[in-house]
Amino acid sequence: MADDKDVLRDVWFGRIPTCFTLNQDEVTEREAEPYYLLLPRVSYLTLVTDKVKKHFHKVMRAEDVEEMWFEYEGTPLKWHYPIGVLFDLHASNTVLPWSIIVHFKNFPDRDLLHCPSNSVIEAHFMSSIKEADALKHKSQVVNDMQKKDHKQLWMGLQNDKFDQFWAMNRKLMEYSTEDGGFRYIPFRIYQTTSDRPFIQKLFRPVSADGSMHTLGDLLKEMDPTALPNEGGQKRYQVVIHGIEPLLETPLQWLSEHLSHPDNFLHICIIPTPTD
Amino acid sequence: MSWCGLDEQSFHLCCQLLLQQSEQLNDGWSWEVVQGSDEGYLKKTALRVVNINPSRKWDLEGLNSESETQSCQDTERDQSAPVSTDDADDFKGNFDEEVVEDDSVCSEAAGSSLVLQYEYHILFSCSYSVPVLYFRAFTLEGRSLSLEEVWSSVHPNFRLRLQSSPLNTITLQEHPLLGQPFFMLHPCRTEEFMRPVLQEAQHRHRPVNFVLTWLSVVGPVVGLEVPLKYCTLLRPAASPD
């Protein structure tokens, strides 16, 4: 059971100050001012940028507007990753506000998923929750929920209602004391240096001898290059929600407290800044 | 209720067997390795001729209630029902398809027929312990098909059933190994519809290639036919029953 409620709140209310600027090549009728927003780390870009879209539509002709998409320093941003993951992965250790470029044409459909409506985000979000529960409880918890319970999880995220979301989400975080944790930990490890989008495999929170697996144990098995080398030199930062948790932290605790609302623990491995 | 999933090692064995048979049958499957890892996937490309009627855009939101308990087994049976050309009119002509099998075919299809390049990938989902079918489709000019266009190329018999399912069954997703958008048939029901097949096979002491059997169920939905010969190759000595 999750009991460190302050941690859950801090994670939920994490914000990233962001400046949206219109792509220079867009055709406008007058100059487009940049638009500033505090983005919730746990939400999705396309879910919280209606105001950005409206703001730029005002200076554009309807026929010049196609599906909106976002770019950061040449990288198209995948809306289906949580906002905090996109920031940690691509923009950690840079100056705030986070500067995102907004596009309304040339949608890069070899790189990005289309997002025609919020129902697509909802389907993606619920699909992640289902997958996480398949790992944690063989889908038993999510299948025992009713349709309105699923809706409560989604509405909680969509409307930024912490209590509404957690009243239901705590069920997804339960496990029996004799098990000592979930069946498997739903996690994804992201690295910008790899062509592969992320690593996702099976990993148990408790080892065969009964001790709790730590974040370090997970990385040792999945991505050993992320750990400091023998000389103790730290080449990579291991970042979750913008912080570097101790490698000794039990994975089960991280899964319960630092998972995103989609119930996955998203871990970013980024090169240690050299300056 | 026994678990009828698949572990990763068995998945690889099933794939190897399928590859051997594909080679004998010249069916075009290959194994693609992901650079810098021990993981990979089965891949096949094929040309399809599809008639898409643009006047009939499918309303993804509007269809939701038929029967949610409908299993994919039933869908498989529907597939064997012959569709006469008269019936095709009832579908408002929005589906017509033939697989291009040799160079001599590609001419007659009337109206707005399209030759499409399909790319099918079979990956292992460790979360659901089952294989998952990913695919993408391009026109010959290289434009990728939208989700609506993909739905309109799915046979109407499948479509009604599939769109009534909770996750709409065919969705655009990120390919977990390539990071590119692919269509995916959602795996959350796979174990459920494979269970009776596997139990029956076990009961009759027949060998089953999980991946092959599963593919013969889900493949036809998106135009991927699995020749019956795979099955006769698999058990040449089986009695005809």
Short mmCIF file of N, CA and C in Angstrom, two decimals, chain B residues 69-176:
data_model
loop_
_atom_site.label_atom_id
_atom_site.label_comp_id
_atom_site.label_asym_id
_atom_site.label_seq_id
_atom_site.Cartn_x
_atom_site.Cartn_y
_atom_site.Cartn_z
N THR B 69 -18.70 -9.61 -25.35
CA THR B 69 -18.19 -10.92 -24.96
C THR B 69 -17.81 -11.76 -26.17
N GLN B 70 -18.09 -11.25 -27.36
CA GLN B 70 -17.77 -11.97 -28.58
C GLN B 70 -16.28 -12.32 -28.61
N SER B 71 -15.97 -13.57 -28.73
CA SER B 71 -14.55 -13.91 -28.74
C SER B 71 -14.03 -13.93 -30.16
N CYS B 72 -12.72 -13.88 -30.28
CA CYS B 72 -12.14 -13.88 -31.60
C CYS B 72 -12.33 -15.21 -32.30
N GLN B 73 -12.65 -16.25 -31.54
CA GLN B 73 -12.95 -17.54 -32.14
C GLN B 73 -14.11 -17.40 -33.10
N ASP B 74 -15.13 -16.68 -32.67
CA ASP B 74 -16.29 -16.51 -33.52
C ASP B 74 -15.93 -15.75 -34.78
N THR B 75 -15.05 -14.81 -34.60
CA THR B 75 -14.65 -14.03 -35.74
C THR B 75 -13.95 -14.92 -36.76
N GLU B 76 -13.23 -15.88 -36.24
CA GLU B 76 -12.53 -16.77 -37.14
C GLU B 76 -13.53 -17.56 -37.98
N ARG B 77 -14.58 -18.02 -37.34
CA ARG B 77 -15.56 -18.80 -38.06
C ARG B 77 -16.23 -17.96 -39.15
N ASP B 78 -16.51 -16.72 -38.83
CA ASP B 78 -17.15 -15.86 -39.82
C ASP B 78 -16.35 -15.75 -41.08
N GLN B 79 -15.08 -15.85 -40.90
CA GLN B 79 -14.19 -15.66 -42.02
C GLN B 79 -14.42 -16.71 -43.10
N SER B 80 -14.87 -17.89 -42.66
CA SER B 80 -15.05 -18.96 -43.64
C SER B 80 -16.36 -18.79 -44.41
N ALA B 81 -17.25 -17.94 -43.94
CA ALA B 81 -18.50 -17.73 -44.66
C ALA B 81 -18.22 -17.07 -46.00
N PRO B 82 -18.69 -17.69 -47.07
CA PRO B 82 -18.38 -17.11 -48.38
C PRO B 82 -19.13 -15.79 -48.59
N VAL B 83 -18.47 -14.85 -49.19
CA VAL B 83 -19.11 -13.58 -49.49
C VAL B 83 -19.35 -13.52 -50.99
N SER B 84 -20.59 -13.58 -51.40
CA SER B 84 -20.86 -13.53 -52.84
C SER B 84 -20.82 -12.09 -53.30
N THR B 85 -20.73 -11.90 -54.59
CA THR B 85 -20.67 -10.54 -55.10
C THR B 85 -21.97 -9.78 -54.86
N ASP B 86 -23.11 -10.54 -54.78
CA ASP B 86 -24.38 -9.88 -54.49
C ASP B 86 -24.35 -9.25 -53.11
N ASP B 87 -23.82 -10.05 -52.17
CA ASP B 87 -23.76 -9.54 -50.80
C ASP B 87 -22.88 -8.30 -50.71
N ALA B 88 -21.90 -8.30 -51.56
CA ALA B 88 -20.95 -7.20 -51.48
C ALA B 88 -21.65 -5.85 -51.64
N ASP B 89 -22.73 -5.85 -52.40
CA ASP B 89 -23.47 -4.59 -52.56
C ASP B 89 -24.00 -4.08 -51.23
N ASP B 90 -24.36 -5.01 -50.36
CA ASP B 90 -24.87 -4.60 -49.05
C ASP B 90 -23.81 -3.85 -48.25
N PHE B 91 -22.57 -4.13 -48.53
CA PHE B 91 -21.51 -3.44 -47.81
C PHE B 91 -21.19 -2.11 -48.47
N LYS B 92 -22.02 -1.71 -49.41
CA LYS B 92 -21.81 -0.47 -50.15
C LYS B 92 -20.46 -0.47 -50.86
N GLY B 93 -20.06 -1.65 -51.23
CA GLY B 93 -18.85 -1.75 -52.07
C GLY B 93 -17.59 -1.25 -51.40
N ASN B 94 -17.56 -1.21 -50.10
CA ASN B 94 -16.38 -0.63 -49.48
C ASN B 94 -15.29 -1.64 -49.23
N PHE B 95 -15.48 -2.85 -49.68
CA PHE B 95 -14.42 -3.82 -49.48
C PHE B 95 -14.29 -4.72 -50.69
N ASP B 96 -13.13 -4.87 -51.14
CA ASP B 96 -12.85 -5.85 -52.18
C ASP B 96 -11.36 -6.02 -52.20
N GLU B 97 -10.95 -7.23 -52.24
CA GLU B 97 -9.52 -7.40 -52.07
C GLU B 97 -9.04 -8.67 -52.74
N GLU B 98 -7.87 -8.63 -53.28
CA GLU B 98 -7.24 -9.88 -53.69
C GLU B 98 -5.75 -9.76 -53.41
N VAL B 99 -5.19 -10.86 -53.04
CA VAL B 99 -3.76 -10.85 -52.78
C VAL B 99 -3.05 -11.05 -54.11
N VAL B 100 -2.09 -10.23 -54.38
CA VAL B 100 -1.34 -10.36 -55.63
C VAL B 100 -0.36 -11.51 -55.48
N GLU B 101 -0.57 -12.54 -56.25
CA GLU B 101 0.27 -13.71 -56.04
C GLU B 101 1.39 -13.83 -57.06
N ASP B 102 1.20 -13.29 -58.23
CA ASP B 102 2.32 -13.26 -59.16
C ASP B 102 2.22 -12.01 -60.02
N ASP B 103 3.18 -11.81 -60.85
CA ASP B 103 3.27 -10.56 -61.58
C ASP B 103 2.15 -10.36 -62.59
N SER B 104 1.47 -11.45 -62.92
CA SER B 104 0.50 -11.35 -64.01
C SER B 104 -0.83 -10.76 -63.56
N VAL B 105 -1.08 -10.71 -62.25
CA VAL B 105 -2.40 -10.27 -61.78
C VAL B 105 -2.65 -8.76 -61.86
N CYS B 106 -2.21 -7.85 -61.59
CA CYS B 106 -2.64 -6.53 -61.17
C CYS B 106 -3.37 -5.65 -62.17
N SER B 107 -4.54 -6.04 -62.64
CA SER B 107 -5.15 -5.08 -63.56
C SER B 107 -6.61 -4.73 -63.25
N GLU B 108 -7.50 -5.73 -63.24
CA GLU B 108 -8.93 -5.49 -63.41
C GLU B 108 -9.66 -4.69 -62.34
N ALA B 109 -9.21 -4.69 -61.14
CA ALA B 109 -10.04 -4.15 -60.06
C ALA B 109 -10.62 -2.79 -60.44
N ALA B 110 -11.93 -2.69 -60.34
CA ALA B 110 -12.62 -1.51 -60.83
C ALA B 110 -12.63 -0.40 -59.80
N GLY B 111 -12.98 0.78 -60.24
CA GLY B 111 -13.19 1.90 -59.33
C GLY B 111 -11.91 2.35 -58.67
N SER B 112 -11.99 2.63 -57.36
CA SER B 112 -10.86 3.23 -56.67
C SER B 112 -9.98 2.15 -56.04
N SER B 113 -9.51 1.23 -56.86
CA SER B 113 -8.67 0.18 -56.29
C SER B 113 -7.26 0.71 -56.09
N LEU B 114 -6.64 0.20 -55.06
CA LEU B 114 -5.32 0.67 -54.67
C LEU B 114 -4.42 -0.53 -54.51
N VAL B 115 -3.19 -0.42 -54.98
CA VAL B 115 -2.21 -1.44 -54.66
C VAL B 115 -1.46 -0.94 -53.44
N LEU B 116 -1.45 -1.74 -52.39
CA LEU B 116 -0.84 -1.33 -51.14
C LEU B 116 0.29 -2.26 -50.75
N GLN B 117 1.30 -1.66 -50.19
CA GLN B 117 2.41 -2.44 -49.67
C GLN B 117 2.19 -2.63 -48.17
N TYR B 118 2.03 -3.85 -47.74
CA TYR B 118 1.85 -4.13 -46.31
C TYR B 118 3.14 -4.68 -45.72
N GLU B 119 3.44 -4.26 -44.51
CA GLU B 119 4.59 -4.79 -43.80
C GLU B 119 4.09 -5.32 -42.46
N TYR B 120 4.27 -6.62 -42.24
CA TYR B 120 3.77 -7.25 -41.02
C TYR B 120 4.93 -7.63 -40.10
N HIS B 121 4.81 -7.32 -38.83
CA HIS B 121 5.81 -7.72 -37.85
C HIS B 121 5.14 -8.52 -36.73
N ILE B 122 5.81 -9.59 -36.32
CA ILE B 122 5.32 -10.34 -35.16
C ILE B 122 6.33 -10.18 -34.03
N LEU B 123 5.87 -9.59 -32.92
CA LEU B 123 6.75 -9.35 -31.77
C LEU B 123 6.22 -10.12 -30.57
N PHE B 124 7.09 -10.29 -29.59
CA PHE B 124 6.66 -10.91 -28.35
C PHE B 124 6.33 -9.83 -27.33
N SER B 125 5.15 -9.94 -26.70
CA SER B 125 4.81 -9.02 -25.61
C SER B 125 5.08 -9.72 -24.29
N CYS B 126 6.10 -9.25 -23.55
CA CYS B 126 6.38 -9.93 -22.28
C CYS B 126 5.30 -9.60 -21.25
N SER B 127 4.62 -8.47 -21.40
CA SER B 127 3.56 -8.13 -20.44
C SER B 127 2.39 -9.12 -20.52
N TYR B 128 1.99 -9.46 -21.73
CA TYR B 128 0.86 -10.34 -21.91
C TYR B 128 1.26 -11.79 -22.21
N SER B 129 2.56 -12.03 -22.34
CA SER B 129 3.08 -13.37 -22.66
C SER B 129 2.43 -13.96 -23.91
N VAL B 130 2.27 -13.15 -24.91
CA VAL B 130 1.69 -13.62 -26.18
C VAL B 130 2.37 -12.89 -27.34
N PRO B 131 2.25 -13.45 -28.56
CA PRO B 131 2.75 -12.70 -29.72
C PRO B 131 1.81 -11.55 -30.06
N VAL B 132 2.34 -10.52 -30.69
CA VAL B 132 1.52 -9.38 -31.10
C VAL B 132 1.82 -9.06 -32.56
N LEU B 133 0.76 -8.77 -33.32
CA LEU B 133 0.91 -8.42 -34.73
C LEU B 133 0.93 -6.91 -34.90
N TYR B 134 2.03 -6.41 -35.44
CA TYR B 134 2.14 -5.00 -35.81
C TYR B 134 2.18 -4.94 -37.33
N PHE B 135 1.64 -3.88 -37.90
CA PHE B 135 1.75 -3.74 -39.35
C PHE B 135 1.65 -2.29 -39.76
N ARG B 136 2.15 -2.00 -40.96
CA ARG B 136 1.91 -0.69 -41.56
C ARG B 136 1.66 -0.88 -43.03
N ALA B 137 1.04 0.09 -43.63
CA ALA B 137 0.67 -0.04 -45.03
C ALA B 137 0.95 1.27 -45.75
N PHE B 138 1.50 1.15 -46.95
CA PHE B 138 1.82 2.32 -47.76
C PHE B 138 1.18 2.18 -49.13
N THR B 139 0.89 3.30 -49.74
CA THR B 139 0.57 3.27 -51.16
C THR B 139 1.90 3.12 -51.91
N LEU B 140 1.83 2.84 -53.19
CA LEU B 140 3.08 2.64 -53.93
C LEU B 140 3.89 3.93 -54.03
N GLU B 141 3.21 5.07 -53.77
CA GLU B 141 3.94 6.35 -53.76
C GLU B 141 4.61 6.60 -52.42
N GLY B 142 4.36 5.71 -51.46
CA GLY B 142 5.03 5.85 -50.17
C GLY B 142 4.23 6.56 -49.10
N ARG B 143 2.98 6.92 -49.41
CA ARG B 143 2.16 7.55 -48.39
C ARG B 143 1.63 6.48 -47.43
N SER B 144 1.72 6.74 -46.12
CA SER B 144 1.21 5.73 -45.19
C SER B 144 -0.28 5.87 -44.98
N LEU B 145 -0.94 4.74 -44.79
CA LEU B 145 -2.39 4.73 -44.63
C LEU B 145 -2.79 5.26 -43.25
N SER B 146 -3.91 5.96 -43.22
CA SER B 146 -4.44 6.43 -41.94
C SER B 146 -5.22 5.29 -41.28
N LEU B 147 -5.52 5.50 -39.98
CA LEU B 147 -6.29 4.48 -39.26
C LEU B 147 -7.64 4.24 -39.92
N GLU B 148 -8.30 5.31 -40.40
CA GLU B 148 -9.60 5.16 -41.08
C GLU B 148 -9.46 4.31 -42.32
N GLU B 149 -8.40 4.55 -43.07
CA GLU B 149 -8.21 3.79 -44.31
C GLU B 149 -7.93 2.32 -44.00
N VAL B 150 -7.18 2.07 -42.92
CA VAL B 150 -6.92 0.69 -42.54
C VAL B 150 -8.22 0.01 -42.15
N TRP B 151 -9.04 0.71 -41.35
CA TRP B 151 -10.34 0.11 -40.97
C TRP B 151 -11.19 -0.18 -42.19
N SER B 152 -11.18 0.72 -43.17
CA SER B 152 -12.05 0.51 -44.31
C SER B 152 -11.56 -0.62 -45.20
N SER B 153 -10.33 -1.10 -44.97
CA SER B 153 -9.86 -2.25 -45.74
C SER B 153 -10.03 -3.54 -44.96
N VAL B 154 -10.59 -3.46 -43.76
CA VAL B 154 -10.89 -4.66 -42.99
C VAL B 154 -12.26 -5.17 -43.41
N HIS B 155 -12.38 -6.46 -43.59
CA HIS B 155 -13.64 -7.04 -44.03
C HIS B 155 -14.76 -6.66 -43.06
N PRO B 156 -15.94 -6.26 -43.60
CA PRO B 156 -17.04 -5.80 -42.73
C PRO B 156 -17.42 -6.82 -41.66
N ASN B 157 -17.32 -8.09 -41.98
CA ASN B 157 -17.67 -9.10 -40.98
C ASN B 157 -16.79 -8.99 -39.74
N PHE B 158 -15.51 -8.73 -39.97
CA PHE B 158 -14.59 -8.55 -38.84
C PHE B 158 -14.85 -7.22 -38.15
N ARG B 159 -15.09 -6.22 -38.99
CA ARG B 159 -15.07 -4.84 -38.49
C ARG B 159 -16.09 -4.61 -37.38
N LEU B 160 -17.34 -5.09 -37.63
CA LEU B 160 -18.38 -4.86 -36.63
C LEU B 160 -18.00 -5.46 -35.29
N ARG B 161 -17.45 -6.67 -35.35
CA ARG B 161 -17.07 -7.35 -34.13
C ARG B 161 -15.93 -6.62 -33.42
N LEU B 162 -14.93 -6.29 -34.19
CA LEU B 162 -13.71 -5.72 -33.60
C LEU B 162 -13.96 -4.35 -32.99
N GLN B 163 -14.77 -3.55 -33.69
CA GLN B 163 -14.95 -2.19 -33.20
C GLN B 163 -15.83 -2.14 -31.97
N SER B 164 -16.43 -3.26 -31.63
CA SER B 164 -17.23 -3.28 -30.41
C SER B 164 -16.36 -3.61 -29.19
N SER B 165 -15.11 -3.92 -29.42
CA SER B 165 -14.26 -4.31 -28.29
C SER B 165 -13.74 -3.08 -27.56
N PRO B 166 -13.36 -3.27 -26.30
CA PRO B 166 -13.05 -2.11 -25.45
C PRO B 166 -11.95 -1.21 -26.00
N LEU B 167 -10.97 -1.75 -26.61
CA LEU B 167 -9.86 -0.90 -27.03
C LEU B 167 -9.83 -0.70 -28.54
N ASN B 168 -10.98 -0.96 -29.19
CA ASN B 168 -11.07 -0.75 -30.62
C ASN B 168 -10.15 -1.63 -31.45
N THR B 169 -9.41 -2.51 -30.79
CA THR B 169 -8.61 -3.57 -31.40
C THR B 169 -7.50 -3.14 -32.35
N ILE B 170 -7.79 -2.38 -33.39
CA ILE B 170 -6.68 -1.88 -34.21
C ILE B 170 -6.40 -0.45 -33.82
N THR B 171 -5.20 -0.20 -33.32
CA THR B 171 -4.85 1.17 -32.95
C THR B 171 -3.46 1.50 -33.49
N LEU B 172 -3.20 2.78 -33.56
CA LEU B 172 -1.87 3.23 -33.95
C LEU B 172 -1.01 3.27 -32.69
N GLN B 173 0.13 2.59 -32.72
CA GLN B 173 0.98 2.50 -31.54
C GLN B 173 2.43 2.66 -31.95
N GLU B 174 3.26 2.93 -30.96
CA GLU B 174 4.69 2.97 -31.23
C GLU B 174 5.23 1.54 -31.27
N HIS B 175 5.97 1.22 -32.33
CA HIS B 175 6.63 -0.09 -32.41
C HIS B 175 7.67 -0.15 -31.30
N PRO B 176 7.55 -1.12 -30.37
CA PRO B 176 8.41 -1.07 -29.18
C PRO B 176 9.90 -1.29 -29.47
#
